[in-house]
């Protein structure tokens, strides 16, 4: 018969699950109801930008959060995803949605040799390699003007007809980004709880020990790298379909990659919804500073200060920091199971009814 402590523990676990379900439903309701609450098309467009940031940060988190490899060059994959989607539509006449998937798969295939080459180094060396990739792609796409439009940019046909007005396009793309984000979060959650995810987290904590214990570290890193590139490319391609114009300077920007890192660090790279929370904060802040201060670079200074504050005071991110504070107020679980006098008497009676079985001795029981 379950003891009172087991009943209490079960009740606490059930309450925690119920609170998580309620919180998830509230979050989903808030995201889905945003377009109807947006006061004007500009605010709705800001919502699309934030959701796009959330997709890109979540895509980055497959690599940075699970393996600990900090890439500042993930703008390479979002930019490639955007250009691959646009060029497939323009040059081959593919349906925009087929081009989105096809372009992202192309980026994933391209990420295999890139990963094989770059994942052989760690730490600062990996960061430098990721930055170099972005700069190389920037020069290539600026110079190859016959295909990419060069510095003049590339205009992409909208997937919806002219009868769909701009505010309605914002709403549709908002929900498309939300659906992509939900799929990315589900995949991250499944990987995080799988044997593959355990191996990735072992790499994050100590790669040498993980390899010594038999984890195929390079293969695991490469798979995570390709998945991360694919999700990021999907985000970049969907953004290109919404915005309708691509500029190499913007698409292959180290600042865009730094934003992905900042958003994930701010919310918490080891938590499921960390990148989403970071995207809401950073995305809103960037759009606010741009609206208030125009083309000035004040938003870059503000983002730098924000990153410094996070690293100094919340190195694990907002969600882990808040969760830690909440756990401080919870009753501490005991490692020793409490046993009542009635349970001790019942155990003694069972031992006496089974001759030949060693009697159980319980420390602290009355003699």
Short mmCIF file of C-alpha atoms in Angstrom, two decimals:
data_model
loop_
_atom_site.label_atom_id
_atom_site.label_comp_id
_atom_site.label_asym_id
_atom_site.label_seq_id
_atom_site.Cartn_x
_atom_site.Cartn_y
_atom_site.Cartn_z
CA UNK A 1 0.00 0.00 0.00
CA UNK A 2 1.50 3.38 -0.98
CA UNK A 3 2.75 5.47 1.89
CA UNK A 4 1.79 9.06 2.62
CA UNK A 5 5.14 10.28 1.26
CA UNK A 6 4.59 8.40 -2.00
CA UNK A 7 1.11 9.88 -2.29
CA UNK A 8 2.57 13.36 -1.74
CA UNK A 9 5.28 12.76 -4.31
CA UNK A 10 2.75 11.52 -6.87
CA UNK A 11 0.55 14.54 -6.20
CA UNK A 12 3.48 16.92 -6.67
CA UNK A 13 4.44 15.26 -9.95
CA UNK A 14 0.86 15.36 -11.17
CA UNK A 15 0.58 19.02 -10.23
CA UNK A 16 3.83 19.84 -12.04
CA UNK A 17 2.62 18.09 -15.20
CA UNK A 18 -0.74 19.88 -15.00
CA UNK A 19 0.98 23.25 -14.61
CA UNK A 20 3.21 22.54 -17.61
CA UNK A 21 0.20 21.58 -19.74
CA UNK A 22 -1.69 24.71 -18.67
CA UNK A 23 1.36 26.88 -19.35
CA UNK A 24 1.78 25.31 -22.80
CA UNK A 25 -1.88 25.92 -23.64
CA UNK A 26 -1.63 29.54 -22.48
CA UNK A 27 1.51 30.06 -24.58
CA UNK A 28 -0.12 28.50 -27.65
CA UNK A 29 -3.24 30.62 -27.14
CA UNK A 30 -1.18 33.81 -26.82
CA UNK A 31 0.77 33.05 -30.00
CA UNK A 32 -2.29 32.12 -32.06
CA UNK A 33 -4.35 35.10 -30.88
CA UNK A 34 -1.67 37.72 -31.57
CA UNK A 35 -2.80 38.59 -35.14
CA UNK A 36 -6.32 39.34 -33.95
CA UNK A 37 -4.96 41.59 -31.18
CA UNK A 38 -2.46 43.48 -33.36
CA UNK A 39 -3.54 47.11 -33.58
CA UNK A 40 -2.23 47.71 -37.10
CA UNK A 41 -0.31 45.97 -39.93
CA UNK A 42 3.03 47.32 -38.70
CA UNK A 43 2.67 45.60 -35.32
CA UNK A 44 1.62 42.43 -37.12
CA UNK A 45 4.75 42.65 -39.28
CA UNK A 46 6.83 42.98 -36.11
CA UNK A 47 5.16 39.77 -34.93
CA UNK A 48 6.26 38.04 -38.14
CA UNK A 49 9.84 39.25 -37.60
CA UNK A 50 9.83 37.97 -34.01
CA UNK A 51 8.48 34.57 -35.08
CA UNK A 52 11.15 34.42 -37.78
CA UNK A 53 13.81 35.17 -35.16
CA UNK A 54 12.35 32.43 -32.96
CA UNK A 55 12.62 29.87 -35.78
CA UNK A 56 16.22 30.85 -36.54
CA UNK A 57 17.25 30.82 -32.85
CA UNK A 58 15.61 27.42 -32.33
CA UNK A 59 17.41 26.11 -35.41
CA UNK A 60 20.70 27.42 -34.01
CA UNK A 61 19.90 25.78 -30.67
CA UNK A 62 20.03 22.29 -32.20
CA UNK A 63 23.77 22.84 -32.46
CA UNK A 64 24.61 25.39 -29.80
CA UNK A 65 22.25 24.15 -27.08
CA UNK A 66 22.67 20.41 -27.49
CA UNK A 67 26.38 20.16 -28.33
CA UNK A 68 27.77 23.40 -26.90
CA UNK A 69 29.37 24.43 -30.22
CA UNK A 70 28.85 28.19 -30.48
CA UNK A 71 28.47 29.17 -34.11
CA UNK A 72 28.42 32.84 -35.09
CA UNK A 73 27.99 31.90 -38.73
CA UNK A 74 24.52 30.40 -38.86
CA UNK A 75 23.43 33.34 -41.00
CA UNK A 76 25.16 31.38 -43.77
CA UNK A 77 22.43 28.74 -43.68
CA UNK A 78 19.52 31.15 -43.34
CA UNK A 79 20.94 33.20 -46.22
CA UNK A 80 21.53 30.13 -48.36
CA UNK A 81 18.00 28.94 -47.59
CA UNK A 82 16.57 32.27 -48.71
CA UNK A 83 18.58 32.45 -51.92
CA UNK A 84 18.03 28.76 -52.77
CA UNK A 85 14.28 29.20 -52.37
CA UNK A 86 14.21 32.37 -54.46
CA UNK A 87 16.43 31.06 -57.24
CA UNK A 88 14.46 27.81 -57.54
CA UNK A 89 11.29 29.87 -58.02
CA UNK A 90 12.86 32.28 -60.53
CA UNK A 91 15.10 29.94 -62.52
CA UNK A 92 13.02 26.75 -62.54
CA UNK A 93 9.48 27.99 -61.98
CA UNK A 94 8.92 25.69 -59.01
CA UNK A 95 5.98 26.18 -56.72
CA UNK A 96 7.12 28.45 -53.84
CA UNK A 97 6.41 25.86 -51.16
CA UNK A 98 8.18 23.10 -53.08
CA UNK A 99 11.09 25.49 -53.62
CA UNK A 100 11.17 26.22 -49.87
CA UNK A 101 11.55 22.55 -48.98
CA UNK A 102 13.87 21.80 -51.92
CA UNK A 103 16.12 24.76 -51.15
CA UNK A 104 16.34 23.79 -47.47
CA UNK A 105 17.22 20.19 -48.39
CA UNK A 106 19.93 21.52 -50.69
CA UNK A 107 21.37 23.52 -47.79
CA UNK A 108 21.24 20.41 -45.57
CA UNK A 109 23.18 18.41 -48.18
CA UNK A 110 25.68 21.25 -48.53
CA UNK A 111 26.07 21.32 -44.73
CA UNK A 112 27.47 17.76 -44.75
CA UNK A 113 30.90 18.60 -46.27
CA UNK A 114 30.95 21.91 -44.39
CA UNK A 115 30.34 20.05 -41.14
CA UNK A 116 32.94 17.40 -41.91
CA UNK A 117 35.51 20.14 -42.39
CA UNK A 118 34.54 22.52 -39.58
CA UNK A 119 33.62 20.09 -36.80
CA UNK A 120 37.21 18.83 -36.56
CA UNK A 121 38.03 21.93 -34.53
CA UNK A 122 36.52 23.18 -31.27
CA UNK A 123 36.07 26.29 -29.20
CA UNK A 124 37.37 29.56 -30.62
CA UNK A 125 38.63 27.81 -33.75
CA UNK A 126 35.10 26.63 -34.59
CA UNK A 127 33.76 30.17 -34.05
CA UNK A 128 36.39 31.57 -36.45
CA UNK A 129 35.57 28.95 -39.09
CA UNK A 130 31.85 29.76 -38.85
CA UNK A 131 32.53 33.50 -39.26
CA UNK A 132 34.83 32.82 -42.23
CA UNK A 133 32.05 30.86 -43.96
CA UNK A 134 29.66 33.82 -43.71
CA UNK A 135 32.25 36.26 -45.09
CA UNK A 136 33.10 33.94 -48.00
CA UNK A 137 29.43 33.57 -48.93
CA UNK A 138 28.94 37.34 -48.67
CA UNK A 139 31.74 37.93 -51.19
CA UNK A 140 30.49 35.18 -53.51
CA UNK A 141 26.88 36.36 -53.57
CA UNK A 142 27.90 39.99 -54.02
CA UNK A 143 30.21 39.14 -56.93
CA UNK A 144 27.97 36.63 -58.70
CA UNK A 145 25.55 39.29 -59.86
CA UNK A 146 24.40 37.35 -62.97
CA UNK A 147 22.69 34.80 -60.72
CA UNK A 148 22.14 36.46 -57.35
CA UNK A 149 21.64 40.07 -58.39
CA UNK A 150 24.76 41.07 -56.50
CA UNK A 151 24.55 44.26 -54.49
CA UNK A 152 21.29 45.16 -56.26
CA UNK A 153 19.58 42.28 -54.48
CA UNK A 154 17.18 39.60 -55.63
CA UNK A 155 13.43 40.16 -55.83
CA UNK A 156 11.35 37.06 -55.10
CA UNK A 157 7.77 36.60 -56.35
CA UNK A 158 5.21 36.45 -53.55
CA UNK A 159 3.54 33.04 -53.07
CA UNK A 160 0.08 34.62 -52.81
CA UNK A 161 -1.69 36.49 -55.57
CA UNK A 162 -2.27 40.26 -55.78
CA UNK A 163 -5.77 39.78 -54.38
CA UNK A 164 -4.19 39.00 -51.00
CA UNK A 165 -3.45 42.37 -49.44
CA UNK A 166 -0.30 43.04 -47.41
CA UNK A 167 -1.99 42.84 -43.93
CA UNK A 168 -3.47 39.45 -44.82
CA UNK A 169 -0.07 38.28 -46.07
CA UNK A 170 1.42 39.28 -42.71
CA UNK A 171 -1.21 37.18 -40.95
CA UNK A 172 -0.68 34.14 -43.16
CA UNK A 173 3.09 34.25 -42.82
CA UNK A 174 2.78 34.74 -39.07
CA UNK A 175 0.88 31.46 -38.79
CA UNK A 176 3.28 29.73 -41.19
CA UNK A 177 6.23 30.78 -39.04
CA UNK A 178 4.32 29.65 -35.92
CA UNK A 179 3.72 26.22 -37.48
CA UNK A 180 7.39 25.89 -38.45
CA UNK A 181 8.41 26.93 -34.94
CA UNK A 182 6.07 24.35 -33.38
CA UNK A 183 7.58 21.61 -35.55
CA UNK A 184 11.14 22.68 -34.67
CA UNK A 185 10.34 22.79 -30.94
CA UNK A 186 8.74 19.34 -31.09
CA UNK A 187 11.79 17.92 -32.85
CA UNK A 188 14.13 19.55 -30.30
CA UNK A 189 12.05 18.11 -27.44
CA UNK A 190 12.12 14.60 -28.93
CA UNK A 191 15.88 14.71 -29.54
CA UNK A 192 16.52 16.11 -26.06
CA UNK A 193 14.85 13.05 -24.51
CA UNK A 194 16.32 10.43 -26.84
CA UNK A 195 19.49 8.36 -26.64
CA UNK A 196 20.89 10.56 -29.38
CA UNK A 197 20.15 13.64 -27.29
CA UNK A 198 21.89 12.12 -24.28
CA UNK A 199 24.97 11.61 -26.43
CA UNK A 200 24.85 15.20 -27.65
CA UNK A 201 24.60 16.52 -24.10
CA UNK A 202 27.52 14.31 -23.10
CA UNK A 203 29.52 16.00 -25.86
CA UNK A 204 28.44 19.37 -24.53
CA UNK A 205 29.62 18.58 -21.01
CA UNK A 206 32.91 16.84 -21.85
CA UNK A 207 33.55 15.65 -25.40
CA UNK A 208 36.71 13.70 -24.60
CA UNK A 209 35.04 11.72 -21.82
CA UNK A 210 32.00 11.07 -24.02
CA UNK A 211 34.25 9.67 -26.74
CA UNK A 212 36.11 7.54 -24.19
CA UNK A 213 32.75 6.10 -23.07
CA UNK A 214 31.94 5.01 -26.60
CA UNK A 215 29.83 7.89 -27.91
CA UNK A 216 30.45 8.39 -31.68
CA UNK A 217 31.04 12.07 -31.07
CA UNK A 218 31.87 13.18 -34.62
CA UNK A 219 28.88 11.42 -36.18
CA UNK A 220 26.54 12.82 -33.52
CA UNK A 221 27.89 16.35 -34.03
CA UNK A 222 27.53 16.07 -37.79
CA UNK A 223 23.90 14.93 -37.58
CA UNK A 224 23.06 17.77 -35.18
CA UNK A 225 24.89 20.21 -37.45
CA UNK A 226 22.89 19.14 -40.52
CA UNK A 227 19.57 19.28 -38.66
CA UNK A 228 20.44 22.73 -37.36
CA UNK A 229 21.34 23.94 -40.87
CA UNK A 230 18.12 22.51 -42.31
CA UNK A 231 15.84 24.20 -39.74
CA UNK A 232 17.73 27.48 -40.12
CA UNK A 233 17.46 27.27 -43.91
CA UNK A 234 13.70 26.71 -43.64
CA UNK A 235 13.46 29.82 -41.49
CA UNK A 236 15.54 31.84 -43.96
CA UNK A 237 13.52 30.60 -46.95
CA UNK A 238 10.18 31.37 -45.32
CA UNK A 239 11.38 34.84 -44.40
CA UNK A 240 12.46 35.39 -48.03
CA UNK A 241 9.00 34.45 -49.28
CA UNK A 242 7.44 36.92 -46.84
CA UNK A 243 9.84 39.84 -47.34
CA UNK A 244 10.16 39.35 -51.10
CA UNK A 245 13.66 40.79 -51.41
CA UNK A 246 17.15 39.50 -50.59
CA UNK A 247 20.30 41.55 -50.08
CA UNK A 248 23.64 39.74 -49.56
CA UNK A 249 24.82 42.29 -46.99
CA UNK A 250 21.77 41.60 -44.84
CA UNK A 251 21.41 37.86 -45.50
CA UNK A 252 25.07 37.00 -44.85
CA UNK A 253 25.61 39.22 -41.84
CA UNK A 254 27.65 38.21 -38.81
CA UNK A 255 25.27 40.38 -36.79
CA UNK A 256 22.36 38.14 -37.79
CA UNK A 257 24.28 35.10 -36.51
CA UNK A 258 25.13 36.97 -33.31
CA UNK A 259 21.43 37.69 -32.80
CA UNK A 260 20.70 33.95 -32.91
CA UNK A 261 23.31 33.35 -30.23
CA UNK A 262 22.06 36.26 -28.10
CA UNK A 263 18.44 35.14 -28.28
CA UNK A 264 19.29 31.60 -27.25
CA UNK A 265 21.63 32.69 -24.46
CA UNK A 266 19.11 35.21 -23.17
CA UNK A 267 16.26 32.74 -22.87
CA UNK A 268 18.41 29.71 -21.99
CA UNK A 269 20.16 27.45 -24.49
CA UNK A 270 19.44 24.32 -22.47
CA UNK A 271 15.70 24.93 -22.26
CA UNK A 272 13.07 24.21 -24.88
CA UNK A 273 11.47 27.65 -24.95
CA UNK A 274 14.63 29.64 -24.25
CA UNK A 275 15.19 30.73 -27.87
CA UNK A 276 11.52 31.71 -28.19
CA UNK A 277 11.68 33.93 -25.10
CA UNK A 278 14.94 35.45 -26.29
CA UNK A 279 13.45 36.10 -29.73
CA UNK A 280 10.50 37.95 -28.20
CA UNK A 281 12.80 40.19 -26.14
CA UNK A 282 15.49 40.78 -28.75
CA UNK A 283 13.09 41.03 -31.69
CA UNK A 284 10.90 43.58 -29.95
CA UNK A 285 13.95 45.56 -28.76
CA UNK A 286 15.51 45.67 -32.24
CA UNK A 287 12.27 46.82 -33.90
CA UNK A 288 11.68 49.39 -31.14
CA UNK A 289 15.15 50.92 -31.51
CA UNK A 290 14.84 50.97 -35.30
CA UNK A 291 11.45 52.71 -35.09
CA UNK A 292 12.66 55.23 -32.52
CA UNK A 293 16.17 55.94 -33.81
CA UNK A 294 15.89 55.17 -37.51
CA UNK A 295 18.98 53.90 -39.33
CA UNK A 296 21.34 54.62 -36.44
CA UNK A 297 23.32 51.74 -34.98
CA UNK A 298 22.07 52.35 -31.46
CA UNK A 299 20.30 48.98 -31.42
CA UNK A 300 23.68 47.26 -31.84
CA UNK A 301 25.02 49.03 -28.76
CA UNK A 302 21.89 48.07 -26.82
CA UNK A 303 22.19 44.42 -27.88
CA UNK A 304 25.84 44.39 -26.80
CA UNK A 305 24.93 45.74 -23.37
CA UNK A 306 22.13 43.21 -23.07
CA UNK A 307 24.48 40.35 -23.92
CA UNK A 308 26.97 41.58 -21.29
CA UNK A 309 24.26 41.71 -18.62
CA UNK A 310 23.09 38.20 -19.45
CA UNK A 311 26.60 36.74 -19.34
CA UNK A 312 27.38 38.46 -16.02
CA UNK A 313 24.16 37.93 -14.07
CA UNK A 314 22.29 35.09 -15.83
CA UNK A 315 24.87 32.92 -17.59
CA UNK A 316 22.37 30.06 -17.98
CA UNK A 317 19.61 32.34 -19.32
CA UNK A 318 16.32 33.70 -17.99
CA UNK A 319 14.31 30.46 -17.90
CA UNK A 320 16.93 28.41 -15.98
CA UNK A 321 17.49 31.35 -13.58
CA UNK A 322 13.75 31.70 -12.86
CA UNK A 323 13.34 27.92 -12.53
CA UNK A 324 16.17 27.82 -10.01
CA UNK A 325 14.50 30.52 -7.93
CA UNK A 326 11.19 28.64 -8.01
CA UNK A 327 12.85 25.41 -6.86
CA UNK A 328 14.24 27.22 -3.83
CA UNK A 329 10.72 27.69 -2.49
CA UNK A 330 9.64 24.09 -3.08
CA UNK A 331 9.86 21.52 -0.26
CA UNK A 332 13.10 19.65 -0.56
CA UNK A 333 12.71 16.01 -1.52
CA UNK A 334 14.28 13.59 0.94
CA UNK A 335 16.51 10.81 -0.26
CA UNK A 336 15.30 8.59 2.65
CA UNK A 337 11.81 7.20 2.30
CA UNK A 338 9.71 7.87 5.38
CA UNK A 339 8.25 4.68 6.91
CA UNK A 340 5.38 4.74 9.37
CA UNK A 341 5.02 2.44 12.38
CA UNK A 342 2.14 0.65 10.66
CA UNK A 343 4.31 -0.12 7.63
CA UNK A 344 7.09 -1.44 9.88
CA UNK A 345 4.64 -3.72 11.68
CA UNK A 346 3.28 -5.00 8.36
CA UNK A 347 6.79 -5.74 7.10
CA UNK A 348 7.64 -7.63 10.32
CA UNK A 349 4.45 -9.68 10.02
CA UNK A 350 5.26 -10.64 6.41
CA UNK A 351 8.78 -11.67 7.40
CA UNK A 352 7.44 -13.87 10.19
CA UNK A 353 4.96 -15.53 7.82
CA UNK A 354 7.80 -16.49 5.47
CA UNK A 355 10.21 -18.73 7.38
CA UNK A 356 13.62 -19.05 5.84
CA UNK A 357 13.53 -15.47 4.59
CA UNK A 358 16.00 -13.15 6.19
CA UNK A 359 14.22 -10.66 8.39
CA UNK A 360 14.50 -7.08 7.33
CA UNK A 361 16.35 -4.83 9.73
CA UNK A 362 15.35 -1.17 9.56
CA UNK A 363 17.61 1.38 11.12
CA UNK A 364 15.79 3.34 13.77
CA UNK A 365 12.95 0.78 14.17
CA UNK A 366 11.78 0.03 17.74
CA UNK A 367 13.18 -3.22 19.16
#
